[in-house]
PDB file of C-alpha atoms in Angstrom:
ATOM      1  CA  ALA T   1       5.725  27.143  -4.122  1.00  0.00           C
ATOM      2  CA  GLN T   2       4.290  24.007  -5.677  1.00  0.00           C
ATOM      3  CA  LYS T   3       6.657  21.282  -6.737  1.00  0.00           C
ATOM      4  CA  VAL T   4       6.598  17.610  -7.628  1.00  0.00           C
ATOM      5  CA  THR T   5       9.772  15.541  -7.491  1.00  0.00           C
ATOM      6  CA  GLN T   6      10.177  12.140  -9.066  1.00  0.00           C
ATOM      7  CA  ALA T   7      13.741  11.268  -8.219  1.00  0.00           C
ATOM      8  CA  GLN T   8      13.830   8.045 -10.228  1.00  0.00           C
ATOM      9  CA  THR T   9      14.529   8.910 -13.845  1.00  0.00           C
ATOM     10  CA  GLU T  10      14.470   5.337 -15.143  1.00  0.00           C
ATOM     11  CA  ILE T  11      13.703   1.965 -13.614  1.00  0.00           C
ATOM     12  CA  SER T  12      14.258  -1.382 -15.270  1.00  0.00           C
ATOM     13  CA  VAL T  13      12.705  -4.577 -13.931  1.00  0.00           C
ATOM     14  CA  VAL T  14      12.078  -8.082 -15.123  1.00  0.00           C
ATOM     15  CA  GLU T  15       8.519  -9.177 -15.705  1.00  0.00           C
ATOM     16  CA  LYS T  16       6.674 -10.303 -12.557  1.00  0.00           C
ATOM     17  CA  GLU T  17       8.828  -8.186 -10.290  1.00  0.00           C
ATOM     18  CA  ASP T  18       7.168  -5.605  -8.056  1.00  0.00           C
ATOM     19  CA  VAL T  19       8.223  -2.004  -8.574  1.00  0.00           C
ATOM     20  CA  THR T  20       7.555   1.215  -6.657  1.00  0.00           C
ATOM     21  CA  LEU T  21       7.647   4.648  -8.232  1.00  0.00           C
ATOM     22  CA  ASP T  22       8.346   7.467  -5.813  1.00  0.00           C
ATOM     23  CA  CYS T  23       6.697  10.880  -5.744  1.00  0.00           C
ATOM     24  CA  VAL T  24       7.402  13.701  -3.304  1.00  0.00           C
ATOM     25  CA  TYR T  25       5.475  16.930  -3.441  1.00  0.00           C
ATOM     26  CA  GLU T  26       5.653  20.419  -1.951  1.00  0.00           C
ATOM     27  CA  THR T  27       2.722  22.717  -1.369  1.00  0.00           C
ATOM     28  CA  ARG T  28       1.587  25.293   1.152  1.00  0.00           C
ATOM     29  CA  ASP T  29      -2.058  24.568   0.481  1.00  0.00           C
ATOM     30  CA  THR T  30      -4.048  22.489   2.939  1.00  0.00           C
ATOM     31  CA  THR T  31      -6.408  21.347   0.214  1.00  0.00           C
ATOM     32  CA  TYR T  32      -4.866  19.809  -2.847  1.00  0.00           C
ATOM     33  CA  TYR T  33      -5.101  16.824  -5.148  1.00  0.00           C
ATOM     34  CA  LEU T  34      -2.518  14.346  -6.318  1.00  0.00           C
ATOM     35  CA  PHE T  35      -2.625  12.346  -9.520  1.00  0.00           C
ATOM     36  CA  TRP T  36      -0.759   9.649 -11.364  1.00  0.00           C
ATOM     37  CA  TYR T  37      -0.752   9.509 -15.153  1.00  0.00           C
ATOM     38  CA  LYS T  38       0.726   6.908 -17.495  1.00  0.00           C
ATOM     39  CA  GLN T  39       2.291   7.873 -20.833  1.00  0.00           C
ATOM     40  CA  PRO T  40       2.795   4.857 -23.091  1.00  0.00           C
ATOM     41  CA  PRO T  41       4.917   5.085 -26.250  1.00  0.00           C
ATOM     42  CA  SER T  42       1.878   6.328 -28.177  1.00  0.00           C
ATOM     43  CA  GLY T  43       2.256   9.594 -26.282  1.00  0.00           C
ATOM     44  CA  GLU T  44      -1.201  10.040 -24.802  1.00  0.00           C
ATOM     45  CA  LEU T  45      -1.185  10.572 -21.040  1.00  0.00           C
ATOM     46  CA  VAL T  46      -3.748   8.391 -19.342  1.00  0.00           C
ATOM     47  CA  PHE T  47      -5.227   9.179 -15.944  1.00  0.00           C
ATOM     48  CA  LEU T  48      -4.689   6.474 -13.320  1.00  0.00           C
ATOM     49  CA  ILE T  49      -5.744   7.864  -9.955  1.00  0.00           C
ATOM     50  CA  ARG T  50      -6.666  11.013  -8.038  1.00  0.00           C
ATOM     51  CA  ARG T  51      -6.293  11.554  -4.305  1.00  0.00           C
ATOM     52  CA  ASN T  52      -7.355  14.553  -2.237  1.00  0.00           C
ATOM     53  CA  SER T  53      -5.329  15.832   0.679  1.00  0.00           C
ATOM     54  CA  PHE T  54      -7.901  14.717   3.250  1.00  0.00           C
ATOM     55  CA  ASP T  55      -7.974  11.101   2.182  1.00  0.00           C
ATOM     56  CA  GLU T  56      -4.888   9.191   3.257  1.00  0.00           C
ATOM     57  CA  GLN T  57      -6.337   5.764   2.712  1.00  0.00           C
ATOM     58  CA  ASN T  58      -4.223   3.589   0.523  1.00  0.00           C
ATOM     59  CA  GLU T  59      -5.871   2.372  -2.631  1.00  0.00           C
ATOM     60  CA  ILE T  60      -5.540  -0.816  -4.608  1.00  0.00           C
ATOM     61  CA  SER T  61      -6.772  -1.364  -8.131  1.00  0.00           C
ATOM     62  CA  GLY T  62      -5.795  -4.706  -9.559  1.00  0.00           C
ATOM     63  CA  ARG T  63      -2.018  -4.825  -9.724  1.00  0.00           C
ATOM     64  CA  TYR T  64      -1.732  -1.119  -8.917  1.00  0.00           C
ATOM     65  CA  SER T  65      -1.595   0.357  -5.435  1.00  0.00           C
ATOM     66  CA  TRP T  66      -0.949   3.820  -4.092  1.00  0.00           C
ATOM     67  CA  ASN T  67       0.488   4.890  -0.738  1.00  0.00           C
ATOM     68  CA  PHE T  68      -0.272   8.474   0.310  1.00  0.00           C
ATOM     69  CA  GLN T  69       1.546   9.812   3.368  1.00  0.00           C
ATOM     70  CA  LYS T  70       1.068  13.457   4.255  1.00  0.00           C
ATOM     71  CA  SER T  71       3.688  13.240   6.998  1.00  0.00           C
ATOM     72  CA  THR T  72       6.383  12.684   4.379  1.00  0.00           C
ATOM     73  CA  SER T  73       4.609  14.495   1.508  1.00  0.00           C
ATOM     74  CA  SER T  74       4.777  11.372  -0.586  1.00  0.00           C
ATOM     75  CA  PHE T  75       2.399   9.636  -2.950  1.00  0.00           C
ATOM     76  CA  ASN T  76       4.097   6.463  -4.115  1.00  0.00           C
ATOM     77  CA  PHE T  77       2.828   4.060  -6.752  1.00  0.00           C
ATOM     78  CA  THR T  78       3.472   0.314  -6.710  1.00  0.00           C
ATOM     79  CA  ILE T  79       2.941  -2.118  -9.540  1.00  0.00           C
ATOM     80  CA  THR T  80       2.739  -5.719  -8.387  1.00  0.00           C
ATOM     81  CA  ALA T  81       3.815  -8.508 -10.713  1.00  0.00           C
ATOM     82  CA  SER T  82       4.834  -6.099 -13.460  1.00  0.00           C
ATOM     83  CA  GLN T  83       4.093  -6.885 -17.096  1.00  0.00           C
ATOM     84  CA  VAL T  84       5.704  -5.750 -20.332  1.00  0.00           C
ATOM     85  CA  VAL T  85       2.614  -3.642 -21.051  1.00  0.00           C
ATOM     86  CA  ASP T  86       3.414  -1.575 -17.971  1.00  0.00           C
ATOM     87  CA  SER T  87       6.427  -0.128 -19.783  1.00  0.00           C
ATOM     88  CA  ALA T  88       5.753   3.593 -20.004  1.00  0.00           C
ATOM     89  CA  VAL T  89       6.596   6.920 -18.444  1.00  0.00           C
ATOM     90  CA  TYR T  90       4.671   7.580 -15.264  1.00  0.00           C
ATOM     91  CA  PHE T  91       3.953  11.094 -14.051  1.00  0.00           C
ATOM     92  CA  CYS T  92       2.933  12.255 -10.632  1.00  0.00           C
ATOM     93  CA  ALA T  93       1.021  15.540 -10.570  1.00  0.00           C
ATOM     94  CA  LEU T  94      -0.211  18.067  -8.025  1.00  0.00           C
ATOM     95  CA  LEU T  95      -3.258  20.285  -8.325  1.00  0.00           C
ATOM     96  CA  ASN T  96      -3.574  23.257  -6.022  1.00  0.00           C
ATOM     97  CA  THR T  97      -7.189  24.176  -5.622  1.00  0.00           C
ATOM     98  CA  GLY T  98      -6.350  27.851  -5.363  1.00  0.00           C
ATOM     99  CA  GLY T  99      -5.207  28.243  -8.932  1.00  0.00           C
ATOM    100  CA  PHE T 100      -6.535  25.038 -10.412  1.00  0.00           C
ATOM    101  CA  LYS T 101      -3.214  24.472 -12.146  1.00  0.00           C
ATOM    102  CA  THR T 102      -1.896  20.929 -12.440  1.00  0.00           C
ATOM    103  CA  ILE T 103       1.873  20.662 -12.008  1.00  0.00           C
ATOM    104  CA  PHE T 104       3.662  17.555 -13.235  1.00  0.00           C
ATOM    105  CA  GLY T 105       6.837  15.882 -12.059  1.00  0.00           C
ATOM    106  CA  ALA T 106       9.566  15.031 -14.538  1.00  0.00           C
ATOM    107  CA  GLY T 107       8.341  11.461 -14.832  1.00  0.00           C
ATOM    108  CA  THR T 108       9.821   8.019 -14.260  1.00  0.00           C
ATOM    109  CA  ARG T 109      10.435   5.809 -17.266  1.00  0.00           C
ATOM    110  CA  LEU T 110       9.693   2.190 -16.456  1.00  0.00           C
ATOM    111  CA  PHE T 111      11.107  -0.623 -18.562  1.00  0.00           C
ATOM    112  CA  VAL T 112       9.666  -4.073 -17.961  1.00  0.00           C
ATOM    113  CA  LYS T 113      11.660  -6.789 -19.672  1.00  0.00           C
ATOM    114  CA  ALA T 114      10.192 -10.157 -20.596  1.00  0.00           C
TER     115      ALA T 114
ATOM    116  CA  GLU Z   1     -16.725   8.662 -26.336  1.00  0.00           C
ATOM    117  CA  ALA Z   2     -14.281  10.119 -28.801  1.00  0.00           C
ATOM    118  CA  GLY Z   3     -11.040  11.278 -27.260  1.00  0.00           C
ATOM    119  CA  VAL Z   4      -9.147  14.533 -27.611  1.00  0.00           C
ATOM    120  CA  ALA Z   5      -8.125  15.003 -31.234  1.00  0.00           C
ATOM    121  CA  GLN Z   6      -4.944  16.791 -32.227  1.00  0.00           C
ATOM    122  CA  SER Z   7      -3.311  17.519 -35.538  1.00  0.00           C
ATOM    123  CA  PRO Z   8      -0.845  17.347 -37.059  1.00  0.00           C
ATOM    124  CA  ARG Z   9       0.911  14.446 -35.388  1.00  0.00           C
ATOM    125  CA  TYR Z  10       4.366  15.611 -36.435  1.00  0.00           C
ATOM    126  CA  LYS Z  11       5.749  18.859 -37.774  1.00  0.00           C
ATOM    127  CA  ILE Z  12       9.231  19.876 -38.840  1.00  0.00           C
ATOM    128  CA  ILE Z  13       9.967  23.523 -39.537  1.00  0.00           C
ATOM    129  CA  GLU Z  14      12.955  25.809 -39.744  1.00  0.00           C
ATOM    130  CA  LYS Z  15      13.614  28.413 -37.115  1.00  0.00           C
ATOM    131  CA  ARG Z  16      11.799  31.696 -37.659  1.00  0.00           C
ATOM    132  CA  GLN Z  17       8.985  29.952 -39.496  1.00  0.00           C
ATOM    133  CA  SER Z  18       5.477  29.824 -38.103  1.00  0.00           C
ATOM    134  CA  VAL Z  19       3.407  26.779 -37.159  1.00  0.00           C
ATOM    135  CA  ALA Z  20      -0.080  26.074 -35.890  1.00  0.00           C
ATOM    136  CA  PHE Z  21      -1.537  23.169 -33.967  1.00  0.00           C
ATOM    137  CA  TRP Z  22      -5.183  22.242 -33.703  1.00  0.00           C
ATOM    138  CA  CYS Z  23      -7.101  20.561 -30.908  1.00  0.00           C
ATOM    139  CA  ASN Z  24     -10.671  19.333 -30.606  1.00  0.00           C
ATOM    140  CA  PRO Z  25     -11.553  18.418 -27.019  1.00  0.00           C
ATOM    141  CA  ILE Z  26     -13.961  15.786 -25.792  1.00  0.00           C
ATOM    142  CA  SER Z  27     -17.529  16.889 -26.410  1.00  0.00           C
ATOM    143  CA  GLY Z  28     -18.936  18.738 -23.436  1.00  0.00           C
ATOM    144  CA  HIS Z  29     -15.587  19.474 -21.826  1.00  0.00           C
ATOM    145  CA  ALA Z  30     -15.552  23.140 -20.879  1.00  0.00           C
ATOM    146  CA  THR Z  31     -11.891  23.381 -19.947  1.00  0.00           C
ATOM    147  CA  LEU Z  32      -9.088  23.063 -22.476  1.00  0.00           C
ATOM    148  CA  TYR Z  33      -5.357  23.084 -21.799  1.00  0.00           C
ATOM    149  CA  TRP Z  34      -2.230  23.334 -23.905  1.00  0.00           C
ATOM    150  CA  TYR Z  35       0.890  21.795 -22.415  1.00  0.00           C
ATOM    151  CA  GLN Z  36       4.457  21.795 -23.697  1.00  0.00           C
ATOM    152  CA  GLN Z  37       6.488  18.654 -23.013  1.00  0.00           C
ATOM    153  CA  ILE Z  38      10.207  18.931 -23.681  1.00  0.00           C
ATOM    154  CA  LEU Z  39      12.029  15.636 -24.054  1.00  0.00           C
ATOM    155  CA  GLY Z  40      12.739  14.097 -20.663  1.00  0.00           C
ATOM    156  CA  GLN Z  41      10.522  16.516 -18.774  1.00  0.00           C
ATOM    157  CA  GLY Z  42       6.996  16.584 -17.487  1.00  0.00           C
ATOM    158  CA  PRO Z  43       4.290  18.571 -19.251  1.00  0.00           C
ATOM    159  CA  LYS Z  44       4.308  22.312 -18.565  1.00  0.00           C
ATOM    160  CA  LEU Z  45       1.068  24.272 -18.781  1.00  0.00           C
ATOM    161  CA  LEU Z  46       1.096  26.976 -21.440  1.00  0.00           C
ATOM    162  CA  ILE Z  47      -2.502  28.130 -21.387  1.00  0.00           C
ATOM    163  CA  GLN Z  48      -5.839  27.114 -19.910  1.00  0.00           C
ATOM    164  CA  PHE Z  49      -9.248  28.030 -21.301  1.00  0.00           C
ATOM    165  CA  GLN Z  50     -12.601  27.853 -19.582  1.00  0.00           C
ATOM    166  CA  ASN Z  51     -15.099  27.814 -22.441  1.00  0.00           C
ATOM    167  CA  ASN Z  52     -13.675  30.550 -24.696  1.00  0.00           C
ATOM    168  CA  GLY Z  53     -12.045  32.613 -21.936  1.00  0.00           C
ATOM    169  CA  VAL Z  54      -8.439  32.412 -20.799  1.00  0.00           C
ATOM    170  CA  VAL Z  55      -8.027  31.260 -17.185  1.00  0.00           C
ATOM    171  CA  ASP Z  56      -4.239  31.074 -17.030  1.00  0.00           C
ATOM    172  CA  ASP Z  57      -1.610  32.008 -19.598  1.00  0.00           C
ATOM    173  CA  SER Z  58       1.144  32.990 -17.183  1.00  0.00           C
ATOM    174  CA  GLN Z  59       3.669  30.598 -18.739  1.00  0.00           C
ATOM    175  CA  LEU Z  60       2.837  31.322 -22.363  1.00  0.00           C
ATOM    176  CA  PRO Z  61       5.679  33.180 -24.167  1.00  0.00           C
ATOM    177  CA  LYS Z  62       3.352  35.802 -25.525  1.00  0.00           C
ATOM    178  CA  ASP Z  63       5.923  37.398 -27.783  1.00  0.00           C
ATOM    179  CA  ARG Z  64       5.809  34.332 -30.016  1.00  0.00           C
ATOM    180  CA  PHE Z  65       3.001  32.046 -28.861  1.00  0.00           C
ATOM    181  CA  SER Z  66      -0.697  32.694 -29.234  1.00  0.00           C
ATOM    182  CA  ALA Z  67      -3.775  30.571 -28.695  1.00  0.00           C
ATOM    183  CA  GLU Z  68      -7.449  30.929 -29.237  1.00  0.00           C
ATOM    184  CA  ARG Z  69     -10.567  28.945 -28.559  1.00  0.00           C
ATOM    185  CA  LEU Z  70     -13.291  30.471 -30.634  1.00  0.00           C
ATOM    186  CA  LYS Z  71     -16.824  29.362 -29.785  1.00  0.00           C
ATOM    187  CA  GLY Z  72     -15.534  27.497 -26.765  1.00  0.00           C
ATOM    188  CA  VAL Z  73     -14.900  24.239 -28.589  1.00  0.00           C
ATOM    189  CA  ASP Z  74     -11.766  23.574 -30.613  1.00  0.00           C
ATOM    190  CA  SER Z  75      -8.562  25.494 -30.175  1.00  0.00           C
ATOM    191  CA  THR Z  76      -5.489  26.556 -32.120  1.00  0.00           C
ATOM    192  CA  LEU Z  77      -2.002  27.166 -30.733  1.00  0.00           C
ATOM    193  CA  LYS Z  78       0.390  29.154 -32.915  1.00  0.00           C
ATOM    194  CA  ILE Z  79       4.091  29.827 -32.730  1.00  0.00           C
ATOM    195  CA  GLN Z  80       5.525  32.696 -34.747  1.00  0.00           C
ATOM    196  CA  PRO Z  81       8.469  32.851 -35.176  1.00  0.00           C
ATOM    197  CA  ALA Z  82       9.695  29.484 -33.936  1.00  0.00           C
ATOM    198  CA  LYS Z  83      12.972  29.032 -32.101  1.00  0.00           C
ATOM    199  CA  LEU Z  84      15.106  25.929 -31.707  1.00  0.00           C
ATOM    200  CA  GLU Z  85      14.086  25.647 -28.056  1.00  0.00           C
ATOM    201  CA  ASP Z  86      10.440  25.290 -29.081  1.00  0.00           C
ATOM    202  CA  SER Z  87      11.161  21.718 -30.180  1.00  0.00           C
ATOM    203  CA  ALA Z  88       8.842  19.680 -27.984  1.00  0.00           C
ATOM    204  CA  VAL Z  89       5.602  17.742 -27.912  1.00  0.00           C
ATOM    205  CA  TYR Z  90       2.566  19.982 -27.627  1.00  0.00           C
ATOM    206  CA  LEU Z  91      -0.210  18.281 -25.739  1.00  0.00           C
ATOM    207  CA  CYS Z  92      -3.804  19.307 -25.659  1.00  0.00           C
ATOM    208  CA  ALA Z  93      -6.008  18.189 -22.785  1.00  0.00           C
ATOM    209  CA  SER Z  94      -9.578  18.777 -21.735  1.00  0.00           C
ATOM    210  CA  SER Z  95     -11.681  18.242 -18.649  1.00  0.00           C
ATOM    211  CA  TRP Z  96     -15.369  18.492 -17.917  1.00  0.00           C
ATOM    212  CA  GLY Z  97     -14.928  21.323 -15.437  1.00  0.00           C
ATOM    213  CA  GLN Z  98     -12.349  23.670 -14.066  1.00  0.00           C
ATOM    214  CA  GLY Z  99     -10.681  22.239 -11.046  1.00  0.00           C
ATOM    215  CA  VAL Z 100     -10.172  18.738  -9.831  1.00  0.00           C
ATOM    216  CA  ALA Z 101     -11.447  16.694 -12.733  1.00  0.00           C
ATOM    217  CA  PRO Z 102      -8.813  14.460 -14.333  1.00  0.00           C
ATOM    218  CA  LEU Z 103      -7.303  15.641 -17.581  1.00  0.00           C
ATOM    219  CA  HIS Z 104      -7.936  13.789 -20.835  1.00  0.00           C
ATOM    220  CA  PHE Z 105      -5.015  14.159 -23.210  1.00  0.00           C
ATOM    221  CA  GLY Z 106      -4.623  13.902 -26.949  1.00  0.00           C
ATOM    222  CA  ASN Z 107      -1.686  12.150 -28.603  1.00  0.00           C
ATOM    223  CA  GLY Z 108       0.188  15.398 -29.010  1.00  0.00           C
ATOM    224  CA  THR Z 109       2.024  17.121 -31.848  1.00  0.00           C
ATOM    225  CA  ARG Z 110       5.753  16.548 -31.992  1.00  0.00           C
ATOM    226  CA  LEU Z 111       7.427  19.735 -33.236  1.00  0.00           C
ATOM    227  CA  THR Z 112      11.006  19.773 -34.451  1.00  0.00           C
ATOM    228  CA  VAL Z 113      12.571  23.147 -35.167  1.00  0.00           C
ATOM    229  CA  THR Z 114      15.777  22.980 -37.223  1.00  0.00           C
TER     230      THR Z 114
END
């Protein structure tokens, strides 16, 4: 079975704090892809990053960084020096290459206060 | 490039009425998806088209939901008759190919069934 768990329902931080959003996934596939999407109040989900199951290198893009660990089936997302504009719901997603169906977690709502 | 277009933005109907949503994907994107997002949950795939053929509709409640993608471009999702539990945001997404390409989402249609 494929499953994505985002245990943190809501997180509230003060601007400039670092924050980590957790994502744990389950899959029996050896080849799969993991994604993070951002959903601002406007409602449109925006793609942030994609990782395949064979690439465990961490990635950094500006204030965003991602830590992929197959040993713990986790794909965590860290925002450094958070800003008010980072306030949104963040979704982790899993794509199994067998069925090409993207499964989303329940999302983590991030509030960044000025 | 123009993004995924959806209309209407909001819709309020009474239970047992019918409703239709429209989506125009990004030009050139062969794959089109309809997702249902209930408040507080992650998007759930309803149906996936590759050009004008259905790839996956396993989670589409076919007794009341229908979708079509004539000519392999824009798509319509219909609900008839609506139930209270259909209240949700209906998201349309497209991607340039079937598989691992990131999804591009529209702003969604927020449906309220009273």
